[in-house]
Coordinates of C-alpha atoms in Angstrom, one line a residue:
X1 CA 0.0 0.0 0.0
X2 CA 1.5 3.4 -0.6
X3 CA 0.7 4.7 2.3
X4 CA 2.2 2.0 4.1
X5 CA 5.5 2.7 2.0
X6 CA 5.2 6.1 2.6
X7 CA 6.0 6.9 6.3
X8 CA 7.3 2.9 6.9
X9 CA 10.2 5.1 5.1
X10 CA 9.7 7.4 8.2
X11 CA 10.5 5.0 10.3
X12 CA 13.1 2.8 9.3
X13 CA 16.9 4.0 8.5
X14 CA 17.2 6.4 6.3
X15 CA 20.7 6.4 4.0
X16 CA 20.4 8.9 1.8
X17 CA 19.9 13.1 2.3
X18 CA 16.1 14.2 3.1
X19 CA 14.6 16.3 1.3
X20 CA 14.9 20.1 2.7
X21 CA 11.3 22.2 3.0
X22 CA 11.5 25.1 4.8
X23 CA 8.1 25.3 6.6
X24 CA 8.2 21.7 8.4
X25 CA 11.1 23.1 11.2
X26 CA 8.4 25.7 12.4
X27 CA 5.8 22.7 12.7
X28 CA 8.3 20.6 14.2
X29 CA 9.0 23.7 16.7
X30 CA 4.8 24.4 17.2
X31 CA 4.5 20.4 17.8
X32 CA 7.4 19.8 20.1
X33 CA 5.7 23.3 22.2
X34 CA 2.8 21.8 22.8
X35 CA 4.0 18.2 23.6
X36 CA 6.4 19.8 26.4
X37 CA 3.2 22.2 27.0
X38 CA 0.9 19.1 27.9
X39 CA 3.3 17.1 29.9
X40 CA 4.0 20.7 32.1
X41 CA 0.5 21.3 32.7
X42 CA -0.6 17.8 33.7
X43 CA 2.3 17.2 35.9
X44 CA 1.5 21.7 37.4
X45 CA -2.4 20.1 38.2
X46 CA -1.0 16.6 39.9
X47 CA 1.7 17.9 42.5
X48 CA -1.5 19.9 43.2
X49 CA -3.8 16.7 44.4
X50 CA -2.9 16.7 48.4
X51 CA -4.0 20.4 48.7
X52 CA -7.4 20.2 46.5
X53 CA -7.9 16.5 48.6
X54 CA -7.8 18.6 51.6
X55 CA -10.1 21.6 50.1
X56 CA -12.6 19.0 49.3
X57 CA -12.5 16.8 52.2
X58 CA -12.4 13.6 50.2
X59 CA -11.5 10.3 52.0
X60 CA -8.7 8.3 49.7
X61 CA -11.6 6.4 48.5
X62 CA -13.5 9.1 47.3
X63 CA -10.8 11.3 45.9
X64 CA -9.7 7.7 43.5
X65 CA -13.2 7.8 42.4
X66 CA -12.7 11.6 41.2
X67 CA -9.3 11.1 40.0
X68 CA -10.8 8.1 37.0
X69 CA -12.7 11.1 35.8
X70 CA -9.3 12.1 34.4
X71 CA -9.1 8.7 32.3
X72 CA -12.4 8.1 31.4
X73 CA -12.8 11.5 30.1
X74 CA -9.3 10.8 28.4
X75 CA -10.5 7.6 27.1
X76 CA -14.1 9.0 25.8
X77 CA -12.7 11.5 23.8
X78 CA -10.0 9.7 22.3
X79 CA -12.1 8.0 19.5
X80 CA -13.9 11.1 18.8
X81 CA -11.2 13.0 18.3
X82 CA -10.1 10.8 15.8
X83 CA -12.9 11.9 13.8
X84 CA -12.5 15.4 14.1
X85 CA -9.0 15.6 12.9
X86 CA -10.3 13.7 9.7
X87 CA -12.8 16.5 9.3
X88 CA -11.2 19.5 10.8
X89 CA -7.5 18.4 10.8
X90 CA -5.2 17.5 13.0
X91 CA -3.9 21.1 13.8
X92 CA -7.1 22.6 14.0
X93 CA -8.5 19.9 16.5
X94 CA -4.5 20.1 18.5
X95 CA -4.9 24.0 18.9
X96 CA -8.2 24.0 20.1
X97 CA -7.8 20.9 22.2
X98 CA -4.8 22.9 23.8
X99 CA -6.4 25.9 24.4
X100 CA -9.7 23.6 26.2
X101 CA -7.0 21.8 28.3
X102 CA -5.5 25.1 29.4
X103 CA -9.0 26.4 30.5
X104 CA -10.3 23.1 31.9
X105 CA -7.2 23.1 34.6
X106 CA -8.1 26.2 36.6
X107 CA -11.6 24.3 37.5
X108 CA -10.3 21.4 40.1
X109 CA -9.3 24.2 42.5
X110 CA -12.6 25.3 42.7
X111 CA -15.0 22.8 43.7
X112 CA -15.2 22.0 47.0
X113 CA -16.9 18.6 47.2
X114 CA -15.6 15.1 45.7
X115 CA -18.4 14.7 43.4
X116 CA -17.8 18.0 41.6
X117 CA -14.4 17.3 41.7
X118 CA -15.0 14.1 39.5
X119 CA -17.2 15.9 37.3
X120 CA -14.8 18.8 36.1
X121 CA -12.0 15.9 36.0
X122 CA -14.1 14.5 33.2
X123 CA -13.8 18.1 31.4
X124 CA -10.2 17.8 32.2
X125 CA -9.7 14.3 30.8
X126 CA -11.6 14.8 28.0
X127 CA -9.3 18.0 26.8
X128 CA -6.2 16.2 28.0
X129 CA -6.9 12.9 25.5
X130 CA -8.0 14.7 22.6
X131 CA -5.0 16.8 22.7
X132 CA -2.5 13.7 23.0
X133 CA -4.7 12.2 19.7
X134 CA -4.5 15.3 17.6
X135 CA -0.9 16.1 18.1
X136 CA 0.5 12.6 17.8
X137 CA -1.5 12.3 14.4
X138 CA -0.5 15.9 13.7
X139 CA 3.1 14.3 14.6
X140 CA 2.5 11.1 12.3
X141 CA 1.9 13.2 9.1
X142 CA 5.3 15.5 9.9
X143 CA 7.5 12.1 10.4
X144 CA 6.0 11.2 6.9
X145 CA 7.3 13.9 5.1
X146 CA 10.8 14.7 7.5
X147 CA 11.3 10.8 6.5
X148 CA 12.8 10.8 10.2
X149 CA 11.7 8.5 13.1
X150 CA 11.2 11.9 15.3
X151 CA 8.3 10.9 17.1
X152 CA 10.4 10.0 20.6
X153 CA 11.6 13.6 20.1
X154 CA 8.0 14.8 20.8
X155 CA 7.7 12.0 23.7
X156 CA 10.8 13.3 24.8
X157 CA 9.4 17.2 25.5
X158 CA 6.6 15.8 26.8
X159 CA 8.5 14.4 29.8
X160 CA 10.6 17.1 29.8
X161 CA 7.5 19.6 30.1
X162 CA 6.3 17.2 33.4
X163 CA 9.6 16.8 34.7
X164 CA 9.4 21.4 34.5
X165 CA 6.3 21.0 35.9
X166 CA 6.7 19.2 39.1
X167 CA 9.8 20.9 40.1
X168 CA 8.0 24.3 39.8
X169 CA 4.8 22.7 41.3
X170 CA 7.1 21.5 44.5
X171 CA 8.6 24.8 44.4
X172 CA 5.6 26.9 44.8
X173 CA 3.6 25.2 46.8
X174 CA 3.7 26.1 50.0
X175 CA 3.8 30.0 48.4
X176 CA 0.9 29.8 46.3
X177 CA -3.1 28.4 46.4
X178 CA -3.8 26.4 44.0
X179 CA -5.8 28.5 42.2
X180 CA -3.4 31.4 41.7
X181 CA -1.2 28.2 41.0
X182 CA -3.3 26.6 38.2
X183 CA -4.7 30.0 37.2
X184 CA -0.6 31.3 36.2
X185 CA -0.5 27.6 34.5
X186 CA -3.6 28.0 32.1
X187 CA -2.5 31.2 31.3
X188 CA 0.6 30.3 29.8
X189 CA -0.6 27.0 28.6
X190 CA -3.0 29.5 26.4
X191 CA 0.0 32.1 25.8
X192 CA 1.5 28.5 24.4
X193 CA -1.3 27.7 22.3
X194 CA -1.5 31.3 20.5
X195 CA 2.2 31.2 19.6
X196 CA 2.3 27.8 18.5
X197 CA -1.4 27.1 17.1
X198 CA -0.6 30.2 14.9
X199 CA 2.2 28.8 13.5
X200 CA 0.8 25.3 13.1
X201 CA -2.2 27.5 11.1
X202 CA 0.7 29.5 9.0
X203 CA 1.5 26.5 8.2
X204 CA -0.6 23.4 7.2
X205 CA -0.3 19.9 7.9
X206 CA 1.9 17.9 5.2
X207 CA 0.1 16.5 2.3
X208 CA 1.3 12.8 1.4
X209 CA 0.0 12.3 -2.3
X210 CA -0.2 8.8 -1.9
X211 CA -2.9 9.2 0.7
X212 CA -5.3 10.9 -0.8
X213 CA -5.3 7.8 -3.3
X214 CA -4.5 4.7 -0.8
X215 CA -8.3 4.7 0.0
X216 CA -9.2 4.1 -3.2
X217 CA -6.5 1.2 -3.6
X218 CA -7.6 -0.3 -0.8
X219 CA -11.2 -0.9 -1.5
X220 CA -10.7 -3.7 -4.0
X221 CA -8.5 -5.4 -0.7
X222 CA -10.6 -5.5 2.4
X223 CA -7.6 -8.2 3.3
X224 CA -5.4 -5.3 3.6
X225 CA -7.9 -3.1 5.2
X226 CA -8.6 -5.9 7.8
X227 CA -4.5 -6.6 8.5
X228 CA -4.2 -2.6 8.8
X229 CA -6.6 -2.3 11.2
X230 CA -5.6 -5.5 13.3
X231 CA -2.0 -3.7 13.2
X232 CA -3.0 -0.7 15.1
X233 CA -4.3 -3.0 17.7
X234 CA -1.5 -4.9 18.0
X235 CA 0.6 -1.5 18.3
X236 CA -2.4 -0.2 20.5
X237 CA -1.2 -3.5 22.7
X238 CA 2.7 -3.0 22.6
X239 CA 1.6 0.6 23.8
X240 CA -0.5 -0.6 26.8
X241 CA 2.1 -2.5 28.1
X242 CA 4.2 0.7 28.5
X243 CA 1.7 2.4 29.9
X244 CA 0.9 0.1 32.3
X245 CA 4.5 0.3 33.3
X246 CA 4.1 4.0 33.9
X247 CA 1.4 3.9 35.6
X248 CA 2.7 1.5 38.3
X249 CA 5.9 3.0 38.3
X250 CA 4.1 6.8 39.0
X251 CA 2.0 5.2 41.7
X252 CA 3.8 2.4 43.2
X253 CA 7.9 2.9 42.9
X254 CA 8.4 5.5 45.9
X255 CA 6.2 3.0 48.0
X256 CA 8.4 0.0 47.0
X257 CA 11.7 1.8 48.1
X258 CA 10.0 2.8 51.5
X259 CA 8.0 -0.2 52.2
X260 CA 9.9 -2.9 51.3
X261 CA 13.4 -1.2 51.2
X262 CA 13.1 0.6 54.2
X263 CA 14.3 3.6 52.2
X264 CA 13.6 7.3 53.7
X265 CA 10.8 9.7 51.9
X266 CA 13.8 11.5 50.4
X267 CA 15.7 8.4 48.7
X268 CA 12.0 7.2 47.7
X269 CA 11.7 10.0 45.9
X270 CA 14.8 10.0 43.9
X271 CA 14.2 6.4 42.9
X272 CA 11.0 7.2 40.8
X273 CA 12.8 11.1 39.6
X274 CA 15.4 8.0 38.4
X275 CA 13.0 6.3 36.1
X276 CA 11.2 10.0 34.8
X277 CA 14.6 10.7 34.0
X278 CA 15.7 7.7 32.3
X279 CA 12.6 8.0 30.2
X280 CA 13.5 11.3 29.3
X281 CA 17.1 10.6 27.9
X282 CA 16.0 7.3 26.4
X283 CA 13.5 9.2 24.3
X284 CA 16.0 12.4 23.2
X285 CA 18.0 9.6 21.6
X286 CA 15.1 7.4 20.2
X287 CA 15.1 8.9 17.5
X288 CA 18.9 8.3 16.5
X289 CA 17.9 4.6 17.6
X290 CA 15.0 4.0 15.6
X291 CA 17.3 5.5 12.6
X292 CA 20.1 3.4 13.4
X293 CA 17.9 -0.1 13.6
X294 CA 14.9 0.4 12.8
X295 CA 11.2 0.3 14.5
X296 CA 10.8 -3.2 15.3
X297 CA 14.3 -3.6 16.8
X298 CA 13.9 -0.5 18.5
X299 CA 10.7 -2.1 20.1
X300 CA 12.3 -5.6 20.8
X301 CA 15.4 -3.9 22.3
X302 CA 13.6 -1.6 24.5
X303 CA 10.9 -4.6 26.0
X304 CA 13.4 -6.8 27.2
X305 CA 15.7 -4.1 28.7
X306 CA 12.9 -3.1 30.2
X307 CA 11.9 -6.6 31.4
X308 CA 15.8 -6.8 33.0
X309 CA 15.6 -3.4 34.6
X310 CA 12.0 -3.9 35.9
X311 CA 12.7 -7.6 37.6
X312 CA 16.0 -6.0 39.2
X313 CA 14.2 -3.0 40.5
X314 CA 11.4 -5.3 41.9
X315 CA 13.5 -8.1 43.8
X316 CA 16.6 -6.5 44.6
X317 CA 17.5 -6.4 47.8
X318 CA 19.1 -3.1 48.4
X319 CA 17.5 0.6 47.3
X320 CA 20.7 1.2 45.3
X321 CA 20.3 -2.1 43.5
X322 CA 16.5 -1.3 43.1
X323 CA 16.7 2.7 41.8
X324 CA 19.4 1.1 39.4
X325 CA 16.8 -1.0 37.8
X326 CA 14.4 1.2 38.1
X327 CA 16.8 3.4 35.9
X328 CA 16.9 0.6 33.4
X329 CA 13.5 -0.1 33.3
X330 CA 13.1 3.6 32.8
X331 CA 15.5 3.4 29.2
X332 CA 13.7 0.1 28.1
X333 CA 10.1 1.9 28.4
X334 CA 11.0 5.4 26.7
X335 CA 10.7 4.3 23.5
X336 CA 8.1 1.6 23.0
X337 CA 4.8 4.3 23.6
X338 CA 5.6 6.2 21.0
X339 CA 7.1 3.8 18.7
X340 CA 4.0 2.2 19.1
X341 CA 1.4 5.3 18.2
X342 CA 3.9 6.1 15.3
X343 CA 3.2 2.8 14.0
X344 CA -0.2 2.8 14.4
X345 CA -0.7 6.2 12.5
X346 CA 1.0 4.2 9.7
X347 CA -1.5 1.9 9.3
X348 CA -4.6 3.6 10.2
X349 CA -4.3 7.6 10.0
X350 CA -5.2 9.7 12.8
X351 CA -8.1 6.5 13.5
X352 CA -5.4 4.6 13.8
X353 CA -3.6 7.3 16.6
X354 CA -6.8 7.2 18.4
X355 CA -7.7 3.6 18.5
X356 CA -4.1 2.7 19.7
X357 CA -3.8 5.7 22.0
X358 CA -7.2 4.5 23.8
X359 CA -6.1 1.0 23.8
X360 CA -2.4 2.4 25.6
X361 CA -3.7 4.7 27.9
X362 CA -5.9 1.8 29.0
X363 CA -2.9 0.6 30.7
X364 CA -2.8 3.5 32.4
X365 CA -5.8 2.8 33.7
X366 CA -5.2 -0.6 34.7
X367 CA -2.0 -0.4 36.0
X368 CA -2.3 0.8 39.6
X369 CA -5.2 -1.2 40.6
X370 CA -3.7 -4.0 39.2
X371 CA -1.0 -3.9 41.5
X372 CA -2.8 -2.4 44.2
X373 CA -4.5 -5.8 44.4
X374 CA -1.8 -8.3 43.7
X375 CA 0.1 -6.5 46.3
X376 CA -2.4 -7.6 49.1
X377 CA -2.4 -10.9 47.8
X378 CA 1.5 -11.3 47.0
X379 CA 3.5 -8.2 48.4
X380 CA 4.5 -5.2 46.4
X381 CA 7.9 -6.6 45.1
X382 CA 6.3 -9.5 43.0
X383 CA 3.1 -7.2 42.2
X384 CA 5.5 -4.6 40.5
X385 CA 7.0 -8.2 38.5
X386 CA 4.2 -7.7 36.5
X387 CA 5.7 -4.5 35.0
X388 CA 8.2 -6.7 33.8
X389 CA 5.9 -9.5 32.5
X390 CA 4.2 -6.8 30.2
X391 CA 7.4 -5.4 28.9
X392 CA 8.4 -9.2 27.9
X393 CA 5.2 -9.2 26.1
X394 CA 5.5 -6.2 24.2
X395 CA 9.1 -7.5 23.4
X396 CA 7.4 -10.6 22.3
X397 CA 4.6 -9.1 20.1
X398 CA 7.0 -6.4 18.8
X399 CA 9.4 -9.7 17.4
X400 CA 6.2 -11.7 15.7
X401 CA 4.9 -9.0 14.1
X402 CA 8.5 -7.4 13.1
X403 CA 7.5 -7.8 9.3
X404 CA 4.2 -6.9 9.3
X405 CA 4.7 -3.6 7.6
X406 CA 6.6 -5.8 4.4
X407 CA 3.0 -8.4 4.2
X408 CA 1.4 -5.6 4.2
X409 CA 2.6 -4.1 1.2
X410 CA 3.9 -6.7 -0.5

């Protein structure tokens, strides 16, 4: 399919010179802005939960009801918003996603009651999904025509953006409400928007000949159509595993460190900064490694270092031993999430971003309960061994399905 040919060229190395057009380093600029502007303002509202808990007077049961508003708004929007980038665009539906995410945040701080907490969560989670969906399929169509595996690059910024916004977060907290707080935050996430959405509107989205005619193609095959869209689950899979990962490592590393390692708040906390910042360097070189060995390898590679670094840092018996593989685990996940939405875009357009983004962030979801429960029936160390199962599975799938892209084409 040429479409498939198209960006699979994106993705895999790349030996001769690209070809240079000027007005794709401003979009890679607008794109990479709001990634790092997305991970900043999630990570500005979440270093904010303690002191909205306490304004609401929600028991821990109450307050993890209100905090799934977040994903299931996430989640509920994700599939839509795949449709409205086919009709409005991808950098249309990322600019005004932004600017909605941006608004929605100065709401939490205001309610006063758990119920209306979970309520404007949903607004919250709703902006927050549609904006990761539009701007990785906005991302998709740039990789296509760069002919570059740059996608970590934007995963990459992301992090960076959270790791930003957490230190500032911890830094102002005892200083500021959080409503000033979260207030200051949408209006430079909105500052963010009008200097990037404006260039992303100064300049449009690529325009890939061959995909304006690869539907046509297609309808004589619904074979292909059918192995397309089973390969954005798959990728929709690989990506749930890393999520998952995430997830458990967000809510459950410190804990591990202190509970089982006897490790003081301090140390805990540097474990799981460890693992952010693993992520972080893994993905500003993901995109050298995806050149250098391609996708699949890329995805193989990173699944069983991360299923090394994720047993170590669950059954070691020393914190040093255990941030060490939590720093492991850390490189071996960086890649795989966006690797995986990349891939997906490939074979299924911005439906395909959104279908595999609702699948991963699923894992998101099921991470911390997961582990929550197999931790009273097992202990935390061999709950968090799950983490590494996954990654061995997403190492697995990544190495049977390694040729896909060639069937599909061929």
């Amino acid at each position: 399919m040429p479409t498939l040919n198209k960006i699979r060229a994106a993705l895999t190395p790349h030996r001769g010179p690209f070809p240079a057009d000027p007005h794709l380093t401003p979009l890679r600029a607008a794109l990479t802005a709001f990634f790092a502007m997305d991970g900043f303002l999630f990570a500005g509202w979440v270093v904010r939960i303690p002191a909205i808990k306490a304004q609401t007077g929600a028991g821990a049961g109450d307050l993890g009801l209100a905090l799934l508003g977040v994903s299931a708004g996430a989640v509920a929007f994700m599939m839509l918003t795949g449709r409205l980038c086919r009709r409005f665009g991808s950098h249309a539906v990322t600019t005004a996603s932004a600017a909605a995410l941006a608004l929605s945040i100065v709401l939490p701080p205001l309610t006063h009651s758990a119920t209306a907490l979970g309520l404007v969560l949903l607004l919250f989670g709703a902006a927050y999904g549609s904006l990761n969906v539009a701007m990785n399929s906005a991302a998709v169509d740039l990789i296509g025509a760069l002919r570059r595996p740059v996608m970590p690059s934007f995963h990459a910024a992301f992090s960076l953006g959270g790791m930003l916004g957490a230190g500032l977060g911890g830094l102002v907290a005892g200083s500021l409400s959080p409503t000033v707080h979260l207030t200051l935050l949408a209006a430079l996430g909105l500052l963010v928007t009008a200097v990037a959405g404006r260039s992303l509107h100064t300049h449009p989205a690529p325009v890939v000949p061959e995909r304006r005619t690869a539907t046509a193609e297609s309808r004589p095959s619904d074979g292909r159509a059918g192995r397309g869209r089973r390969l954005v689950v798959v990728f929709g899979l690989i990506a749930l595993c890393t999520a998952y990962g995430e997830g458990a490592m967000a809510d459950w590393g410190a804990l591990h460190l202190t509970q089982d390692l006897d490790a003081g708040p301090g140390t805990a906390a540097a474990g799981y900064a460890v693992f952010a910042l693993a992520m972080t360097v893994g993905r500003l070189s993901g995109t050298a490694l995806v050149q250098r060995f391609g996708a699949a390898r890329a995805l193989i590679a990173g699944g069983t270092t991360a299923t090394a670094g994720m047993l170590l840092g669950a059954l070691a018996p020393t914190v040093w031993a255990a941030g060490a593989g939590f720093a492991v685990a850390g490189l071996g996940l960086a890649n795989i999430f966006p690797i995986a939405i990349a891939r997906a875009g490939e074979s299924g357009g911005a439906d395909g971003v959104a279908v595999a983004s609702t699948v991963g962030y699923g894992g998101m979801l099921l991470g911390p309960p997961a582990i929550g429960f197999l931790a009273e029936a097992a202990g935390l160390p061999l709950a968090l061994t799950t983490v590494a199962l996954l990654a061995a599975v997403a190492a697995v799938i990544a190495y049977l399905t390694r040729r896909a892209h060639h069937t599909a084409s061929g």
